[in-house]
């Protein structure tokens, strides 16, 4: 039975007229049935035993400034050739071909990281340049960076391409349509070239580990297969790299490492509880719940840092309005709830998003609007 017969039969079984359009023929090629050919996911690494960095998909690495992101991607590059670095392990026996697309640092810094960090972790007499395609494009325009990246991936066919950082592929990280266009282009590239594309981006200052910078960050979370968060471990000299989101595997605490006297990452035994208070309090201690408007506080909330009746609070903030600008909503909620700190509100809003009470989207004029979602 050919495709046309298959579509015609499906339409007839649905009790509809058999009006087959070119669009329907294209859509049929994307149909999944119980006997569809769907190849298994192929992963490049394991981190602490969990498969990660899948071919044909996107990975996000994020974290605050100076949180060890570049050290972590250096470990990824070294593991691609050296097989194992701390808790990172390459899955296949053959070395991986790596592309590092550096948009942020100077040419000298890029080379120093490559030779003095990645090279020393490899501990090889001669650096294997044939496995590394490293480009410093800080002086290129955003349009050139994206176009050259596309051609480089198509030409050199890396197993993993690390874009450090993705924000420099756009003129405006809050341009919603352009953010979506860039991410869809990278998704298509990863699928067509059967490689993993890892995007590095900063976190917003709210401290929420899923609150990535700009509209591009919001789209990245939506489109990525997994998200890794790098962070400084409290007041210690240690860093962590944790899996905070995956479409298939449970999140984990991941790696804990320090930097030795040679500037290289080494395993750390630092107590991970050292920054539990800082992580939960945003560095300012627990909030004084008595100062909040008690009308919107849930006395039975298990989360004492965010003890809110979220539905009641956001219903009151929206009142009869279907959509509000992000800043307008922020001011309304802070006034209603008697919240003083903007960083605390950011955490509250992120939790409301997670609970599917509100939803951000781009509105006219390139601004960010927020919609109140109906109760599920």
Short mmCIF file of C-alpha atoms in Angstrom, two decimals:
data_model
loop_
_atom_site.label_atom_id
_atom_site.label_comp_id
_atom_site.label_asym_id
_atom_site.label_seq_id
_atom_site.Cartn_x
_atom_site.Cartn_y
_atom_site.Cartn_z
CA UNK A 1 0.00 0.00 0.00
CA UNK A 2 1.52 3.36 -0.96
CA UNK A 3 1.31 6.55 1.12
CA UNK A 4 -1.65 7.98 -0.83
CA UNK A 5 -3.69 4.80 -0.25
CA UNK A 6 -2.73 4.86 3.44
CA UNK A 7 -3.93 8.44 3.90
CA UNK A 8 -7.10 7.80 1.92
CA UNK A 9 -7.93 4.75 4.04
CA UNK A 10 -7.27 6.62 7.29
CA UNK A 11 -9.58 9.48 6.24
CA UNK A 12 -12.33 7.08 5.23
CA UNK A 13 -12.06 5.24 8.56
CA UNK A 14 -12.41 8.60 10.32
CA UNK A 15 -15.67 9.15 8.40
CA UNK A 16 -14.40 12.22 6.57
CA UNK A 17 -14.29 13.04 2.83
CA UNK A 18 -11.03 11.94 1.23
CA UNK A 19 -9.72 15.43 0.39
CA UNK A 20 -5.96 14.82 0.37
CA UNK A 21 -3.84 17.96 0.29
CA UNK A 22 -0.06 18.34 -0.13
CA UNK A 23 0.12 19.46 3.51
CA UNK A 24 -1.63 16.30 4.65
CA UNK A 25 0.81 14.15 2.68
CA UNK A 26 3.73 15.90 4.41
CA UNK A 27 2.09 15.54 7.80
CA UNK A 28 1.55 11.83 7.23
CA UNK A 29 5.33 11.35 7.00
CA UNK A 30 5.51 12.56 10.62
CA UNK A 31 2.84 10.17 11.87
CA UNK A 32 3.82 7.72 14.62
CA UNK A 33 2.07 4.36 14.79
CA UNK A 34 2.62 1.30 16.96
CA UNK A 35 4.91 -0.21 14.32
CA UNK A 36 6.74 2.98 13.28
CA UNK A 37 10.51 2.80 12.90
CA UNK A 38 11.81 4.96 15.78
CA UNK A 39 15.55 4.48 16.38
CA UNK A 40 16.80 4.32 19.96
CA UNK A 41 18.38 7.45 21.39
CA UNK A 42 22.17 7.40 21.19
CA UNK A 43 24.06 9.11 24.01
CA UNK A 44 27.63 10.35 23.90
CA UNK A 45 28.42 10.41 27.64
CA UNK A 46 27.44 9.16 31.04
CA UNK A 47 27.62 11.46 34.05
CA UNK A 48 27.63 9.64 37.37
CA UNK A 49 26.12 6.66 35.52
CA UNK A 50 23.28 8.59 33.80
CA UNK A 51 23.35 8.66 29.95
CA UNK A 52 23.45 12.21 28.63
CA UNK A 53 24.26 14.42 25.63
CA UNK A 54 22.11 12.63 23.01
CA UNK A 55 22.85 12.73 19.30
CA UNK A 56 20.30 14.59 17.20
CA UNK A 57 19.21 16.81 20.08
CA UNK A 58 20.03 19.87 22.17
CA UNK A 59 21.62 20.14 25.62
CA UNK A 60 21.77 23.25 27.80
CA UNK A 61 24.54 24.14 30.26
CA UNK A 62 23.71 27.07 32.52
CA UNK A 63 24.66 28.74 35.77
CA UNK A 64 25.49 32.13 37.28
CA UNK A 65 28.62 34.02 36.29
CA UNK A 66 31.85 32.45 37.61
CA UNK A 67 30.05 29.20 38.45
CA UNK A 68 32.37 26.76 36.64
CA UNK A 69 30.57 26.51 33.29
CA UNK A 70 33.77 26.81 31.24
CA UNK A 71 35.52 24.27 33.47
CA UNK A 72 32.63 21.87 32.91
CA UNK A 73 32.71 22.17 29.11
CA UNK A 74 36.52 21.78 29.27
CA UNK A 75 35.90 18.47 31.04
CA UNK A 76 33.44 17.49 28.30
CA UNK A 77 36.04 18.21 25.63
CA UNK A 78 38.77 16.29 27.44
CA UNK A 79 36.45 13.33 28.07
CA UNK A 80 35.63 13.21 24.35
CA UNK A 81 39.20 12.05 23.74
CA UNK A 82 40.47 10.88 27.11
CA UNK A 83 37.49 8.59 27.83
CA UNK A 84 36.93 9.52 31.52
CA UNK A 85 37.23 12.75 33.52
CA UNK A 86 36.03 12.69 37.13
CA UNK A 87 32.41 11.47 36.91
CA UNK A 88 32.15 11.96 33.14
CA UNK A 89 32.59 8.93 30.91
CA UNK A 90 32.51 8.63 27.12
CA UNK A 91 30.17 5.79 26.10
CA UNK A 92 31.65 4.63 22.81
CA UNK A 93 35.23 3.38 22.55
CA UNK A 94 36.29 5.67 19.69
CA UNK A 95 37.14 9.31 20.51
CA UNK A 96 34.56 11.94 19.68
CA UNK A 97 35.08 14.83 17.28
CA UNK A 98 34.48 18.10 19.16
CA UNK A 99 33.56 21.59 17.96
CA UNK A 100 33.87 24.48 20.41
CA UNK A 101 32.32 27.69 19.11
CA UNK A 102 33.50 30.44 21.46
CA UNK A 103 31.65 33.75 21.12
CA UNK A 104 32.68 35.37 24.42
CA UNK A 105 36.39 35.16 25.21
CA UNK A 106 39.55 36.52 23.61
CA UNK A 107 41.52 34.40 21.16
CA UNK A 108 44.31 34.11 23.74
CA UNK A 109 41.90 32.82 26.42
CA UNK A 110 40.32 30.33 24.02
CA UNK A 111 43.73 28.92 23.09
CA UNK A 112 44.93 28.87 26.70
CA UNK A 113 41.88 26.86 27.78
CA UNK A 114 42.39 24.47 24.89
CA UNK A 115 46.10 23.86 25.48
CA UNK A 116 46.66 24.53 29.18
CA UNK A 117 43.46 23.00 30.48
CA UNK A 118 41.98 20.51 28.00
CA UNK A 119 45.44 19.50 26.76
CA UNK A 120 46.76 18.88 30.28
CA UNK A 121 43.69 16.85 31.19
CA UNK A 122 44.37 14.68 28.13
CA UNK A 123 47.99 14.18 29.22
CA UNK A 124 49.14 13.40 25.69
CA UNK A 125 52.50 14.22 24.14
CA UNK A 126 50.90 15.82 21.08
CA UNK A 127 47.59 17.67 21.14
CA UNK A 128 45.06 15.86 18.86
CA UNK A 129 44.06 18.87 16.73
CA UNK A 130 42.42 16.55 14.20
CA UNK A 131 39.66 15.86 16.76
CA UNK A 132 39.06 19.49 17.76
CA UNK A 133 37.47 22.22 15.66
CA UNK A 134 37.76 25.30 17.85
CA UNK A 135 36.62 28.68 16.59
CA UNK A 136 36.75 32.07 18.27
CA UNK A 137 34.08 34.28 16.66
CA UNK A 138 33.86 37.07 19.22
CA UNK A 139 34.66 39.67 16.56
CA UNK A 140 31.99 38.46 14.12
CA UNK A 141 28.47 39.86 13.80
CA UNK A 142 25.53 37.87 15.11
CA UNK A 143 24.45 37.05 11.56
CA UNK A 144 27.93 35.83 10.65
CA UNK A 145 28.20 33.73 13.81
CA UNK A 146 24.99 31.83 13.04
CA UNK A 147 25.74 31.38 9.34
CA UNK A 148 29.35 30.26 9.88
CA UNK A 149 28.22 27.88 12.62
CA UNK A 150 25.73 26.20 10.28
CA UNK A 151 28.37 25.74 7.58
CA UNK A 152 30.97 24.50 10.08
CA UNK A 153 28.70 21.80 11.49
CA UNK A 154 27.67 20.67 8.00
CA UNK A 155 31.32 20.58 6.84
CA UNK A 156 33.27 19.19 9.82
CA UNK A 157 30.46 16.96 11.18
CA UNK A 158 31.36 16.98 14.88
CA UNK A 159 29.90 14.48 17.32
CA UNK A 160 29.31 17.31 19.78
CA UNK A 161 29.23 21.06 19.14
CA UNK A 162 29.50 23.39 22.15
CA UNK A 163 28.23 26.95 21.58
CA UNK A 164 29.68 29.19 24.28
CA UNK A 165 27.46 31.22 24.50
CA UNK A 166 24.23 31.01 22.57
CA UNK A 167 23.11 34.57 23.53
CA UNK A 168 25.72 35.96 21.13
CA UNK A 169 23.90 34.47 18.15
CA UNK A 170 21.18 37.12 18.59
CA UNK A 171 21.17 40.90 18.70
CA UNK A 172 18.38 40.84 21.30
CA UNK A 173 17.96 37.87 23.67
CA UNK A 174 14.36 38.99 24.37
CA UNK A 175 13.32 38.81 20.71
CA UNK A 176 10.84 35.93 20.90
CA UNK A 177 10.42 35.10 17.18
CA UNK A 178 14.19 35.28 16.55
CA UNK A 179 14.92 33.14 19.63
CA UNK A 180 12.54 30.47 18.38
CA UNK A 181 14.01 30.67 14.87
CA UNK A 182 17.57 30.13 16.16
CA UNK A 183 16.60 27.20 18.38
CA UNK A 184 14.60 25.49 15.61
CA UNK A 185 17.56 25.93 13.27
CA UNK A 186 19.87 24.28 15.81
CA UNK A 187 17.37 21.45 16.37
CA UNK A 188 17.26 20.80 12.64
CA UNK A 189 21.07 20.88 12.42
CA UNK A 190 21.46 18.43 15.29
CA UNK A 191 18.97 16.03 13.71
CA UNK A 192 20.33 16.31 10.17
CA UNK A 193 23.98 15.95 11.21
CA UNK A 194 23.29 13.36 13.93
CA UNK A 195 25.27 15.34 16.51
CA UNK A 196 24.64 16.85 19.91
CA UNK A 197 24.56 20.65 20.12
CA UNK A 198 25.27 21.95 23.62
CA UNK A 199 24.36 25.59 24.32
CA UNK A 200 25.87 27.57 27.19
CA UNK A 201 23.89 30.44 28.74
CA UNK A 202 23.89 32.45 31.98
CA UNK A 203 21.13 32.26 34.57
CA UNK A 204 19.10 35.27 35.56
CA UNK A 205 20.01 36.72 38.95
CA UNK A 206 16.86 35.34 40.59
CA UNK A 207 18.82 32.23 41.53
CA UNK A 208 16.16 29.88 40.12
CA UNK A 209 18.06 27.11 38.33
CA UNK A 210 15.56 26.99 35.45
CA UNK A 211 15.29 30.76 34.99
CA UNK A 212 17.68 31.15 32.05
CA UNK A 213 18.56 34.59 30.76
CA UNK A 214 16.25 36.27 28.26
CA UNK A 215 13.54 34.92 25.98
CA UNK A 216 16.17 32.73 24.33
CA UNK A 217 16.62 31.05 27.72
CA UNK A 218 12.89 30.31 27.96
CA UNK A 219 12.89 28.72 24.50
CA UNK A 220 16.04 26.72 25.32
CA UNK A 221 14.35 25.06 28.29
CA UNK A 222 11.38 24.19 26.08
CA UNK A 223 13.48 22.70 23.26
CA UNK A 224 16.41 21.08 25.08
CA UNK A 225 16.53 17.39 25.89
CA UNK A 226 18.31 18.12 29.18
CA UNK A 227 19.64 20.99 31.28
CA UNK A 228 22.82 20.99 33.41
CA UNK A 229 23.34 23.62 36.07
CA UNK A 230 26.80 24.71 37.24
CA UNK A 231 27.18 26.47 40.57
CA UNK A 232 29.67 27.55 43.22
CA UNK A 233 29.21 25.45 46.35
CA UNK A 234 28.44 27.93 49.11
CA UNK A 235 31.52 29.49 50.68
CA UNK A 236 33.77 26.59 49.69
CA UNK A 237 36.22 26.48 46.77
CA UNK A 238 34.18 23.75 45.09
CA UNK A 239 31.87 23.78 42.07
CA UNK A 240 28.97 21.49 41.14
CA UNK A 241 27.53 20.40 37.80
CA UNK A 242 24.10 18.83 38.24
CA UNK A 243 21.44 17.44 35.90
CA UNK A 244 18.42 19.62 36.70
CA UNK A 245 16.13 18.50 33.86
CA UNK A 246 15.94 15.56 31.46
CA UNK A 247 13.17 14.28 29.22
CA UNK A 248 13.99 10.71 30.18
CA UNK A 249 16.11 10.41 33.32
CA UNK A 250 15.67 11.68 36.89
CA UNK A 251 17.73 14.72 37.86
CA UNK A 252 20.83 14.14 39.95
CA UNK A 253 23.45 16.04 41.97
CA UNK A 254 26.17 15.20 39.42
CA UNK A 255 29.77 16.26 39.90
CA UNK A 256 31.56 18.16 42.63
CA UNK A 257 35.02 19.47 41.77
CA UNK A 258 37.70 21.93 42.81
CA UNK A 259 40.50 23.62 40.88
CA UNK A 260 44.02 22.51 41.83
CA UNK A 261 47.23 24.54 41.78
CA UNK A 262 47.71 23.74 38.08
CA UNK A 263 44.34 25.22 37.19
CA UNK A 264 42.77 21.80 36.55
CA UNK A 265 39.49 20.39 37.92
CA UNK A 266 39.86 17.60 40.49
CA UNK A 267 37.28 15.68 42.49
CA UNK A 268 36.08 17.46 45.66
CA UNK A 269 34.74 16.10 48.92
CA UNK A 270 33.17 19.42 49.90
CA UNK A 271 29.95 19.15 51.86
CA UNK A 272 27.08 19.83 49.44
CA UNK A 273 24.92 20.97 52.37
CA UNK A 274 27.21 23.97 52.72
CA UNK A 275 25.04 26.14 50.47
CA UNK A 276 21.63 24.67 51.21
CA UNK A 277 20.68 27.75 53.21
CA UNK A 278 22.04 30.09 50.55
CA UNK A 279 20.22 28.28 47.76
CA UNK A 280 16.91 28.36 49.59
CA UNK A 281 17.20 31.91 50.85
CA UNK A 282 18.71 33.68 47.87
CA UNK A 283 21.59 34.74 50.10
CA UNK A 284 19.37 36.90 52.33
CA UNK A 285 18.05 34.37 54.85
CA UNK A 286 14.52 33.04 55.16
CA UNK A 287 11.87 35.70 54.54
CA UNK A 288 9.78 36.99 57.40
CA UNK A 289 6.43 35.37 56.64
CA UNK A 290 4.67 37.61 59.16
CA UNK A 291 5.43 40.61 56.94
CA UNK A 292 3.47 39.09 54.04
CA UNK A 293 -0.21 39.77 53.41
CA UNK A 294 -1.64 36.77 55.27
CA UNK A 295 -4.70 36.71 53.00
CA UNK A 296 -2.55 34.99 50.35
CA UNK A 297 -0.39 32.79 52.61
CA UNK A 298 -1.22 29.08 52.73
CA UNK A 299 -0.86 28.04 56.36
CA UNK A 300 -0.50 24.40 55.33
CA UNK A 301 2.19 24.96 52.68
CA UNK A 302 5.09 22.51 52.92
CA UNK A 303 7.51 24.95 51.29
CA UNK A 304 8.22 27.47 54.02
CA UNK A 305 10.22 29.67 51.66
CA UNK A 306 7.26 30.04 49.26
CA UNK A 307 4.21 29.51 51.49
CA UNK A 308 1.70 30.95 49.06
CA UNK A 309 -1.79 30.15 47.88
CA UNK A 310 -0.57 30.70 44.32
CA UNK A 311 -3.95 30.43 42.64
CA UNK A 312 -5.60 32.93 44.97
CA UNK A 313 -2.71 35.40 44.72
CA UNK A 314 -2.47 35.43 40.93
CA UNK A 315 -6.26 35.43 40.48
CA UNK A 316 -6.35 38.59 42.57
CA UNK A 317 -3.46 40.15 40.66
CA UNK A 318 -5.06 39.57 37.26
CA UNK A 319 -8.55 40.48 38.54
CA UNK A 320 -10.62 40.52 35.31
CA UNK A 321 -7.65 40.98 32.96
CA UNK A 322 -6.73 38.12 30.61
CA UNK A 323 -3.10 39.15 30.07
CA UNK A 324 -0.65 41.52 31.74
CA UNK A 325 2.82 42.76 30.92
CA UNK A 326 5.49 41.01 32.99
CA UNK A 327 6.52 44.17 34.88
CA UNK A 328 2.90 45.21 35.49
CA UNK A 329 2.09 41.79 36.97
CA UNK A 330 5.23 41.88 39.11
CA UNK A 331 4.23 45.21 40.64
CA UNK A 332 0.65 44.02 41.28
CA UNK A 333 1.74 40.80 43.01
CA UNK A 334 4.39 42.54 45.11
CA UNK A 335 1.85 45.14 46.23
CA UNK A 336 -0.88 42.59 47.00
CA UNK A 337 1.40 40.20 48.84
CA UNK A 338 3.62 42.87 50.46
CA UNK A 339 6.80 41.45 48.90
CA UNK A 340 9.80 43.74 49.08
CA UNK A 341 12.58 41.96 47.15
CA UNK A 342 12.41 41.60 43.39
CA UNK A 343 14.60 38.48 43.50
CA UNK A 344 12.11 36.83 45.86
CA UNK A 345 9.27 37.65 43.47
CA UNK A 346 11.24 36.05 40.61
CA UNK A 347 11.37 32.80 42.55
CA UNK A 348 7.66 33.03 43.34
CA UNK A 349 6.83 33.63 39.67
CA UNK A 350 9.02 30.71 38.55
CA UNK A 351 7.14 28.41 40.94
CA UNK A 352 3.79 29.69 39.63
CA UNK A 353 5.00 28.86 36.11
CA UNK A 354 6.02 25.37 37.19
CA UNK A 355 2.56 24.82 38.68
CA UNK A 356 1.01 25.99 35.39
CA UNK A 357 -0.83 28.90 36.96
CA UNK A 358 0.75 31.48 34.64
CA UNK A 359 2.41 31.35 31.23
CA UNK A 360 4.86 33.80 29.61
CA UNK A 361 4.75 34.60 25.92
CA UNK A 362 5.92 37.31 23.53
CA UNK A 363 3.35 40.01 22.80
CA UNK A 364 3.13 42.96 20.40
CA UNK A 365 6.15 45.23 20.40
CA UNK A 366 8.53 42.47 21.46
CA UNK A 367 7.47 42.73 25.13
CA UNK A 368 6.92 39.79 27.49
CA UNK A 369 3.32 39.20 28.49
CA UNK A 370 1.89 36.82 31.09
CA UNK A 371 -1.36 34.89 30.76
CA UNK A 372 -3.35 33.47 33.67
CA UNK A 373 -4.04 29.78 32.96
CA UNK A 374 -7.34 28.16 33.97
CA UNK A 375 -7.33 25.65 36.85
CA UNK A 376 -6.44 22.17 35.63
#
